[in-house]
Amino acid sequence: MKGKQIAMAVLTAGVMLMPSLVQARHAAVSGAVTIVHADRLAKNLQVRGSSDTKILDRIQNILRTQEQGQTVPEQKNLPEKQGLARWYMNSRDEGGTLLFSDSPEYVNQNGILYQDSVRGDARVLFYHLNSSDEPKKLAVVLKNEYNGKNTVTVTRGGSGQPSDDYLKVGKATQLEYFSQERNQKISLQPGMSRLLQENMNMTILQPGELTYGVFDFHAEHSVLVSVIMLDAYGDPVTAVENLPVLPKDAMRLRGTFKGMNRVLSARKVYNPGEDGGVYFMLADDKTDKYRTGIDATDGSAVINYGNYGINYRIELPVEAGDVDYYLSPLGGVYAGAMRSFKATKTYTLFPTPGERPYFGDRTAPESYAVQSQREAGKWQLAQNTELAPLGESVGQGETVFEFSPPGASNLPVAVVMLPKK
């Protein structure tokens, strides 16, 4: 990217988005009841915890339908210009530890891509491409560092099938990650090593293919977590003992980050009749700062450009009136999903966008003046600004959104709240 886009957008979860790869991205879901918000697809995409439908089958159906373009357009018909004011949010980081592995993104030899010890609540995110000329495997190996029995419980996770369609991999990964809670127990005796997911030993990356995964887990005692690349027919558990730690690439996107979740809460209750249209930014490193951490392999300080692997909880109370919510991509092409909560165990899934694999390519780049004005707190929403619907709220109450920056998408994005008219 050139010009202003370099200043306002981080590229992908590996900071490498090529024009020829501008295709599908990813999406997100989770909870007890899932409703995919795409009007024409309601019959096919509504998920209500059916026990006879596999998660991956649902994901493939969603992706297949999106690619065929069988949804109504979601672009809101706006006046020529819609003036918006910044909505101020309080931010705090909480939760366990994020282990982020995305450097080297393009891997051409066997080795350890990232490694650190963790205890308690944790999340591991890996995003790597096989750039060698041979089939490979990527695996996450857990080694018990405690002198007694240790139990690791995987509470949530997803990993798209490896493919050279990188954006589709990302979309499938987040769909699976947010689709359901898990309760997978991994028992480790002293000094014992096991895979985080057994299917990692059977998943092959052909040359040029990407693998991307996100897994939440809880370790009762300390475990050494190793993300490794190895030969297609090697044994990860034994191979990790002899593999070298590979050096970072120029982007240095790997590290350990304390506080794997971010809570954004509105500073005041929104009254659409009085406040009018408002917006706030996500992952812009201005109002929503990037996380800093440490690369445990060499002790250096690192920055998570894009806050990849950070889960956001966005709390938006409304005083009265009806509100429409939207997501708008400002850094370029983007695909993902968000979910909103209206009750404790009920959520609604919103692909962003739902009508096609990605969006953002039709939004004209901001001029320097418009960008400066938006960053100062006033934004003119132009006719060609793309918006993905995130549902609506009616009357007094609070809408809570869950969001995580999708790998392979451009940032930042804006959340827009408009009085319903």
PDB file of C-alpha atoms in Angstrom, residues 85-290:
ATOM      1  CA  ALA A  85     -19.319  12.832  15.844  1.00  0.00           C
ATOM      2  CA  ARG A  86     -16.788  10.706  17.727  1.00  0.00           C
ATOM      3  CA  TRP A  87     -18.272   8.561  20.483  1.00  0.00           C
ATOM      4  CA  TYR A  88     -15.811   8.358  23.342  1.00  0.00           C
ATOM      5  CA  MET A  89     -14.970   4.964  24.809  1.00  0.00           C
ATOM      6  CA  ASN A  90     -13.154   3.855  27.931  1.00  0.00           C
ATOM      7  CA  SER A  91     -10.676   1.022  27.431  1.00  0.00           C
ATOM      8  CA  ARG A  92      -9.188  -1.582  29.725  1.00  0.00           C
ATOM      9  CA  ASP A  93      -7.243  -4.785  29.109  1.00  0.00           C
ATOM     10  CA  GLU A  94      -7.903  -7.915  31.100  1.00  0.00           C
ATOM     11  CA  GLY A  95      -7.846 -11.695  30.935  1.00  0.00           C
ATOM     12  CA  GLY A  96      -4.990 -14.123  30.476  1.00  0.00           C
ATOM     13  CA  THR A  97      -1.967 -14.299  28.202  1.00  0.00           C
ATOM     14  CA  LEU A  98      -1.861 -14.091  24.394  1.00  0.00           C
ATOM     15  CA  LEU A  99       0.873 -16.041  22.606  1.00  0.00           C
ATOM     16  CA  PHE A 100       1.066 -14.608  19.083  1.00  0.00           C
ATOM     17  CA  SER A 101       2.983 -16.438  16.338  1.00  0.00           C
ATOM     18  CA  ASP A 102       3.174 -14.692  12.947  1.00  0.00           C
ATOM     19  CA  SER A 103       6.885 -14.221  12.321  1.00  0.00           C
ATOM     20  CA  PRO A 104       8.371 -15.481  10.156  1.00  0.00           C
ATOM     21  CA  GLU A 105       5.070 -15.448   8.321  1.00  0.00           C
ATOM     22  CA  TYR A 106       6.583 -17.084   5.230  1.00  0.00           C
ATOM     23  CA  VAL A 107       8.327 -20.197   6.514  1.00  0.00           C
ATOM     24  CA  ASN A 108      10.867 -21.932   4.286  1.00  0.00           C
ATOM     25  CA  GLN A 109      12.501 -24.303   6.781  1.00  0.00           C
ATOM     26  CA  ASN A 110      11.655 -26.463   9.768  1.00  0.00           C
ATOM     27  CA  GLY A 111      11.874 -24.823  13.160  1.00  0.00           C
ATOM     28  CA  ILE A 112      10.196 -23.305  16.189  1.00  0.00           C
ATOM     29  CA  LEU A 113       8.149 -20.282  15.132  1.00  0.00           C
ATOM     30  CA  TYR A 114       7.320 -19.141  18.661  1.00  0.00           C
ATOM     31  CA  GLN A 115       7.724 -20.579  22.135  1.00  0.00           C
ATOM     32  CA  ASP A 116       6.936 -19.501  25.677  1.00  0.00           C
ATOM     33  CA  SER A 117       5.715 -20.891  28.995  1.00  0.00           C
ATOM     34  CA  VAL A 118       2.268 -20.016  30.288  1.00  0.00           C
ATOM     35  CA  ARG A 119      -0.015 -20.854  33.186  1.00  0.00           C
ATOM     36  CA  GLY A 120      -3.710 -20.107  33.729  1.00  0.00           C
ATOM     37  CA  ASP A 121      -5.908 -18.615  31.004  1.00  0.00           C
ATOM     38  CA  ALA A 122      -4.182 -18.247  27.644  1.00  0.00           C
ATOM     39  CA  ARG A 123      -4.763 -17.876  23.924  1.00  0.00           C
ATOM     40  CA  VAL A 124      -2.449 -18.968  21.120  1.00  0.00           C
ATOM     41  CA  LEU A 125      -2.759 -17.509  17.617  1.00  0.00           C
ATOM     42  CA  PHE A 126      -0.666 -18.820  14.720  1.00  0.00           C
ATOM     43  CA  TYR A 127      -0.626 -17.493  11.150  1.00  0.00           C
ATOM     44  CA  HIS A 128       2.024 -18.976   8.860  1.00  0.00           C
ATOM     45  CA  LEU A 129       2.520 -19.884   5.228  1.00  0.00           C
ATOM     46  CA  ASN A 130       4.530 -22.776   3.829  1.00  0.00           C
ATOM     47  CA  SER A 131       6.922 -21.002   1.473  1.00  0.00           C
ATOM     48  CA  SER A 132       9.140 -24.051   0.966  1.00  0.00           C
ATOM     49  CA  ASP A 133       8.889 -26.377  -2.024  1.00  0.00           C
ATOM     50  CA  GLU A 134       7.846 -29.384   0.094  1.00  0.00           C
ATOM     51  CA  PRO A 135       4.702 -30.348   2.038  1.00  0.00           C
ATOM     52  CA  LYS A 136       4.855 -29.367   5.705  1.00  0.00           C
ATOM     53  CA  LYS A 137       2.907 -29.540   8.944  1.00  0.00           C
ATOM     54  CA  LEU A 138       2.307 -26.843  11.521  1.00  0.00           C
ATOM     55  CA  ALA A 139       1.639 -27.966  15.081  1.00  0.00           C
ATOM     56  CA  VAL A 140       1.272 -26.547  18.573  1.00  0.00           C
ATOM     57  CA  VAL A 141       2.984 -28.750  21.165  1.00  0.00           C
ATOM     58  CA  LEU A 142       2.302 -28.499  24.901  1.00  0.00           C
ATOM     59  CA  LYS A 143       4.962 -29.742  27.345  1.00  0.00           C
ATOM     60  CA  ASN A 144       4.236 -30.116  31.039  1.00  0.00           C
ATOM     61  CA  GLU A 145       6.786 -28.166  33.109  1.00  0.00           C
ATOM     62  CA  TYR A 146       5.173 -29.087  36.417  1.00  0.00           C
ATOM     63  CA  ASN A 147       6.526 -31.957  38.505  1.00  0.00           C
ATOM     64  CA  GLY A 148       3.077 -33.486  38.850  1.00  0.00           C
ATOM     65  CA  LYS A 149       0.004 -34.136  36.735  1.00  0.00           C
ATOM     66  CA  ASN A 150      -1.127 -31.137  34.714  1.00  0.00           C
ATOM     67  CA  THR A 151      -4.448 -30.588  32.937  1.00  0.00           C
ATOM     68  CA  VAL A 152      -4.958 -28.225  30.014  1.00  0.00           C
ATOM     69  CA  THR A 153      -8.566 -27.409  29.099  1.00  0.00           C
ATOM     70  CA  VAL A 154      -9.254 -26.027  25.609  1.00  0.00           C
ATOM     71  CA  THR A 155     -12.257 -23.717  25.966  1.00  0.00           C
ATOM     72  CA  ARG A 156     -12.576 -22.316  22.441  1.00  0.00           C
ATOM     73  CA  GLY A 157     -10.764 -22.733  19.144  1.00  0.00           C
ATOM     74  CA  GLY A 158     -10.770 -22.707  15.378  1.00  0.00           C
ATOM     75  CA  SER A 159      -8.427 -23.360  12.483  1.00  0.00           C
ATOM     76  CA  GLY A 160      -9.385 -23.161   8.817  1.00  0.00           C
ATOM     77  CA  GLN A 161      -8.356 -25.852   6.382  1.00  0.00           C
ATOM     78  CA  PRO A 162      -4.963 -24.891   4.879  1.00  0.00           C
ATOM     79  CA  SER A 163      -5.314 -23.329   1.429  1.00  0.00           C
ATOM     80  CA  ASP A 164      -3.663 -20.947  -0.989  1.00  0.00           C
ATOM     81  CA  ASP A 165      -6.856 -18.873  -0.724  1.00  0.00           C
ATOM     82  CA  TYR A 166      -5.547 -17.093   2.356  1.00  0.00           C
ATOM     83  CA  LEU A 167      -8.592 -14.948   2.922  1.00  0.00           C
ATOM     84  CA  LYS A 168     -10.944 -17.899   2.917  1.00  0.00           C
ATOM     85  CA  VAL A 169      -8.722 -19.632   5.483  1.00  0.00           C
ATOM     86  CA  GLY A 170      -9.043 -16.634   7.756  1.00  0.00           C
ATOM     87  CA  LYS A 171     -12.797 -16.479   7.432  1.00  0.00           C
ATOM     88  CA  ALA A 172     -13.262 -20.165   8.170  1.00  0.00           C
ATOM     89  CA  THR A 173     -10.963 -19.940  11.182  1.00  0.00           C
ATOM     90  CA  GLN A 174     -12.944 -17.234  12.920  1.00  0.00           C
ATOM     91  CA  LEU A 175     -16.271 -18.828  12.047  1.00  0.00           C
ATOM     92  CA  GLU A 176     -15.174 -21.997  13.796  1.00  0.00           C
ATOM     93  CA  TYR A 177     -13.531 -20.168  16.686  1.00  0.00           C
ATOM     94  CA  PHE A 178     -16.665 -18.233  17.612  1.00  0.00           C
ATOM     95  CA  SER A 179     -19.156 -20.997  16.813  1.00  0.00           C
ATOM     96  CA  GLN A 180     -19.152 -22.809  20.115  1.00  0.00           C
ATOM     97  CA  GLU A 181     -17.544 -23.196  23.484  1.00  0.00           C
ATOM     98  CA  ARG A 182     -15.318 -26.226  24.094  1.00  0.00           C
ATOM     99  CA  ASN A 183     -14.404 -28.325  27.084  1.00  0.00           C
ATOM    100  CA  GLN A 184     -11.538 -30.466  25.778  1.00  0.00           C
ATOM    101  CA  LYS A 185      -9.273 -31.917  28.471  1.00  0.00           C
ATOM    102  CA  ILE A 186      -5.587 -32.668  27.813  1.00  0.00           C
ATOM    103  CA  SER A 187      -3.856 -34.616  30.600  1.00  0.00           C
ATOM    104  CA  LEU A 188      -0.092 -34.298  30.931  1.00  0.00           C
ATOM    105  CA  GLN A 189       2.152 -36.327  33.190  1.00  0.00           C
ATOM    106  CA  PRO A 190       5.450 -34.776  34.398  1.00  0.00           C
ATOM    107  CA  GLY A 191       7.669 -33.938  31.398  1.00  0.00           C
ATOM    108  CA  MET A 192       5.026 -35.189  28.949  1.00  0.00           C
ATOM    109  CA  SER A 193       4.285 -33.460  25.625  1.00  0.00           C
ATOM    110  CA  ARG A 194       1.102 -33.590  23.565  1.00  0.00           C
ATOM    111  CA  LEU A 195      -0.445 -31.737  20.649  1.00  0.00           C
ATOM    112  CA  LEU A 196      -2.907 -28.976  21.378  1.00  0.00           C
ATOM    113  CA  GLN A 197      -5.136 -30.597  18.733  1.00  0.00           C
ATOM    114  CA  GLU A 198      -4.563 -34.155  17.549  1.00  0.00           C
ATOM    115  CA  ASN A 199      -5.642 -33.347  13.983  1.00  0.00           C
ATOM    116  CA  MET A 200      -2.578 -31.107  13.631  1.00  0.00           C
ATOM    117  CA  ASN A 201      -0.594 -34.306  13.049  1.00  0.00           C
ATOM    118  CA  MET A 202      -2.758 -35.080  10.023  1.00  0.00           C
ATOM    119  CA  THR A 203      -3.091 -31.624   8.455  1.00  0.00           C
ATOM    120  CA  ILE A 204      -0.704 -31.055   5.548  1.00  0.00           C
ATOM    121  CA  LEU A 205       0.324 -27.685   4.134  1.00  0.00           C
ATOM    122  CA  GLN A 206       1.245 -27.878   0.501  1.00  0.00           C
ATOM    123  CA  PRO A 207       3.750 -25.310  -0.816  1.00  0.00           C
ATOM    124  CA  GLY A 208       2.113 -21.887  -0.892  1.00  0.00           C
ATOM    125  CA  GLU A 209      -0.669 -22.798   1.526  1.00  0.00           C
ATOM    126  CA  LEU A 210      -1.549 -20.843   4.666  1.00  0.00           C
ATOM    127  CA  THR A 211      -2.589 -22.175   8.049  1.00  0.00           C
ATOM    128  CA  TYR A 212      -4.258 -19.970  10.665  1.00  0.00           C
ATOM    129  CA  GLY A 213      -5.643 -20.908  14.059  1.00  0.00           C
ATOM    130  CA  VAL A 214      -6.784 -19.409  17.356  1.00  0.00           C
ATOM    131  CA  PHE A 215      -7.253 -21.471  20.532  1.00  0.00           C
ATOM    132  CA  ASP A 216      -8.163 -20.472  24.088  1.00  0.00           C
ATOM    133  CA  PHE A 217      -7.130 -22.758  26.925  1.00  0.00           C
ATOM    134  CA  HIS A 218      -6.527 -22.953  30.673  1.00  0.00           C
ATOM    135  CA  ALA A 219      -3.431 -24.656  32.098  1.00  0.00           C
ATOM    136  CA  GLU A 220      -3.551 -25.670  35.757  1.00  0.00           C
ATOM    137  CA  HIS A 221       0.256 -25.473  35.946  1.00  0.00           C
ATOM    138  CA  SER A 222       3.034 -24.202  33.706  1.00  0.00           C
ATOM    139  CA  VAL A 223       3.225 -25.580  30.153  1.00  0.00           C
ATOM    140  CA  LEU A 224       5.756 -24.828  27.453  1.00  0.00           C
ATOM    141  CA  VAL A 225       3.872 -23.892  24.265  1.00  0.00           C
ATOM    142  CA  SER A 226       5.758 -24.385  20.996  1.00  0.00           C
ATOM    143  CA  VAL A 227       4.457 -23.456  17.534  1.00  0.00           C
ATOM    144  CA  ILE A 228       6.519 -25.431  15.025  1.00  0.00           C
ATOM    145  CA  MET A 229       6.870 -26.156  11.319  1.00  0.00           C
ATOM    146  CA  LEU A 230       8.118 -29.610  10.382  1.00  0.00           C
ATOM    147  CA  ASP A 231       8.181 -32.183   7.578  1.00  0.00           C
ATOM    148  CA  ALA A 232       4.817 -33.479   6.447  1.00  0.00           C
ATOM    149  CA  TYR A 233       5.430 -36.947   7.842  1.00  0.00           C
ATOM    150  CA  GLY A 234       7.398 -36.030  10.953  1.00  0.00           C
ATOM    151  CA  ASP A 235       6.271 -36.465  14.557  1.00  0.00           C
ATOM    152  CA  PRO A 236       5.748 -33.029  16.146  1.00  0.00           C
ATOM    153  CA  VAL A 237       6.120 -34.245  19.734  1.00  0.00           C
ATOM    154  CA  THR A 238       9.592 -35.661  19.112  1.00  0.00           C
ATOM    155  CA  ALA A 239      10.659 -33.141  16.449  1.00  0.00           C
ATOM    156  CA  VAL A 240      10.210 -30.112  18.725  1.00  0.00           C
ATOM    157  CA  GLU A 241      13.033 -31.282  20.975  1.00  0.00           C
ATOM    158  CA  ASN A 242      15.630 -30.811  18.218  1.00  0.00           C
ATOM    159  CA  LEU A 243      14.272 -27.883  16.205  1.00  0.00           C
ATOM    160  CA  PRO A 244      15.966 -24.465  16.272  1.00  0.00           C
ATOM    161  CA  VAL A 245      14.082 -21.239  16.989  1.00  0.00           C
ATOM    162  CA  LEU A 246      13.708 -19.458  13.650  1.00  0.00           C
ATOM    163  CA  PRO A 247      14.593 -15.753  13.483  1.00  0.00           C
ATOM    164  CA  LYS A 248      11.850 -13.165  13.131  1.00  0.00           C
ATOM    165  CA  ASP A 249      11.129 -11.525   9.794  1.00  0.00           C
ATOM    166  CA  ALA A 250      11.155  -7.756   9.302  1.00  0.00           C
ATOM    167  CA  MET A 251       7.655  -7.241  10.729  1.00  0.00           C
ATOM    168  CA  ARG A 252       8.515  -8.981  14.046  1.00  0.00           C
ATOM    169  CA  LEU A 253       4.888 -10.004  14.621  1.00  0.00           C
ATOM    170  CA  ARG A 254       5.243 -12.486  17.432  1.00  0.00           C
ATOM    171  CA  GLY A 255       5.338 -12.264  21.181  1.00  0.00           C
ATOM    172  CA  THR A 256       3.680 -12.730  24.552  1.00  0.00           C
ATOM    173  CA  PHE A 257       1.058 -10.168  25.550  1.00  0.00           C
ATOM    174  CA  LYS A 258      -0.462  -9.893  29.017  1.00  0.00           C
ATOM    175  CA  GLY A 259      -4.196  -9.184  29.010  1.00  0.00           C
ATOM    176  CA  MET A 260      -5.608 -11.041  25.999  1.00  0.00           C
ATOM    177  CA  ASN A 261      -8.987  -9.262  26.063  1.00  0.00           C
ATOM    178  CA  ARG A 262      -9.959  -5.609  25.717  1.00  0.00           C
ATOM    179  CA  VAL A 263     -13.156  -4.070  27.057  1.00  0.00           C
ATOM    180  CA  LEU A 264     -14.434  -0.885  25.416  1.00  0.00           C
ATOM    181  CA  SER A 265     -17.307   0.807  27.246  1.00  0.00           C
ATOM    182  CA  ALA A 266     -19.083   3.992  26.197  1.00  0.00           C
ATOM    183  CA  ARG A 267     -18.384   6.939  28.470  1.00  0.00           C
ATOM    184  CA  LYS A 268     -22.026   7.999  28.361  1.00  0.00           C
ATOM    185  CA  VAL A 269     -25.395   6.500  27.521  1.00  0.00           C
ATOM    186  CA  TYR A 270     -26.343   7.059  23.876  1.00  0.00           C
ATOM    187  CA  ASN A 271     -29.515   9.011  23.125  1.00  0.00           C
ATOM    188  CA  PRO A 272     -30.027   8.830  19.343  1.00  0.00           C
ATOM    189  CA  GLY A 273     -32.504  11.715  19.303  1.00  0.00           C
ATOM    190  CA  GLU A 274     -30.053  14.059  20.995  1.00  0.00           C
ATOM    191  CA  ASP A 275     -26.644  12.662  19.989  1.00  0.00           C
ATOM    192  CA  GLY A 276     -27.318  11.963  16.306  1.00  0.00           C
ATOM    193  CA  GLY A 277     -24.936   9.803  14.279  1.00  0.00           C
ATOM    194  CA  VAL A 278     -21.722   8.797  16.052  1.00  0.00           C
ATOM    195  CA  TYR A 279     -18.676   6.574  15.443  1.00  0.00           C
ATOM    196  CA  PHE A 280     -15.624   5.146  17.153  1.00  0.00           C
ATOM    197  CA  MET A 281     -12.505   3.473  15.786  1.00  0.00           C
ATOM    198  CA  LEU A 282     -11.080  -0.007  16.307  1.00  0.00           C
ATOM    199  CA  ALA A 283      -7.391  -0.910  15.854  1.00  0.00           C
ATOM    200  CA  ASP A 284      -6.267   2.519  14.643  1.00  0.00           C
ATOM    201  CA  ASP A 285      -3.426   2.939  17.196  1.00  0.00           C
ATOM    202  CA  LYS A 286      -4.779   6.412  18.013  1.00  0.00           C
ATOM    203  CA  THR A 287      -7.936   6.084  20.056  1.00  0.00           C
ATOM    204  CA  ASP A 288      -7.481   2.287  20.200  1.00  0.00           C
ATOM    205  CA  LYS A 289      -3.810   1.646  20.923  1.00  0.00           C
ATOM    206  CA  TYR A 290      -1.807  -1.388  19.797  1.00  0.00           C
TER     207      TYR A 290
END
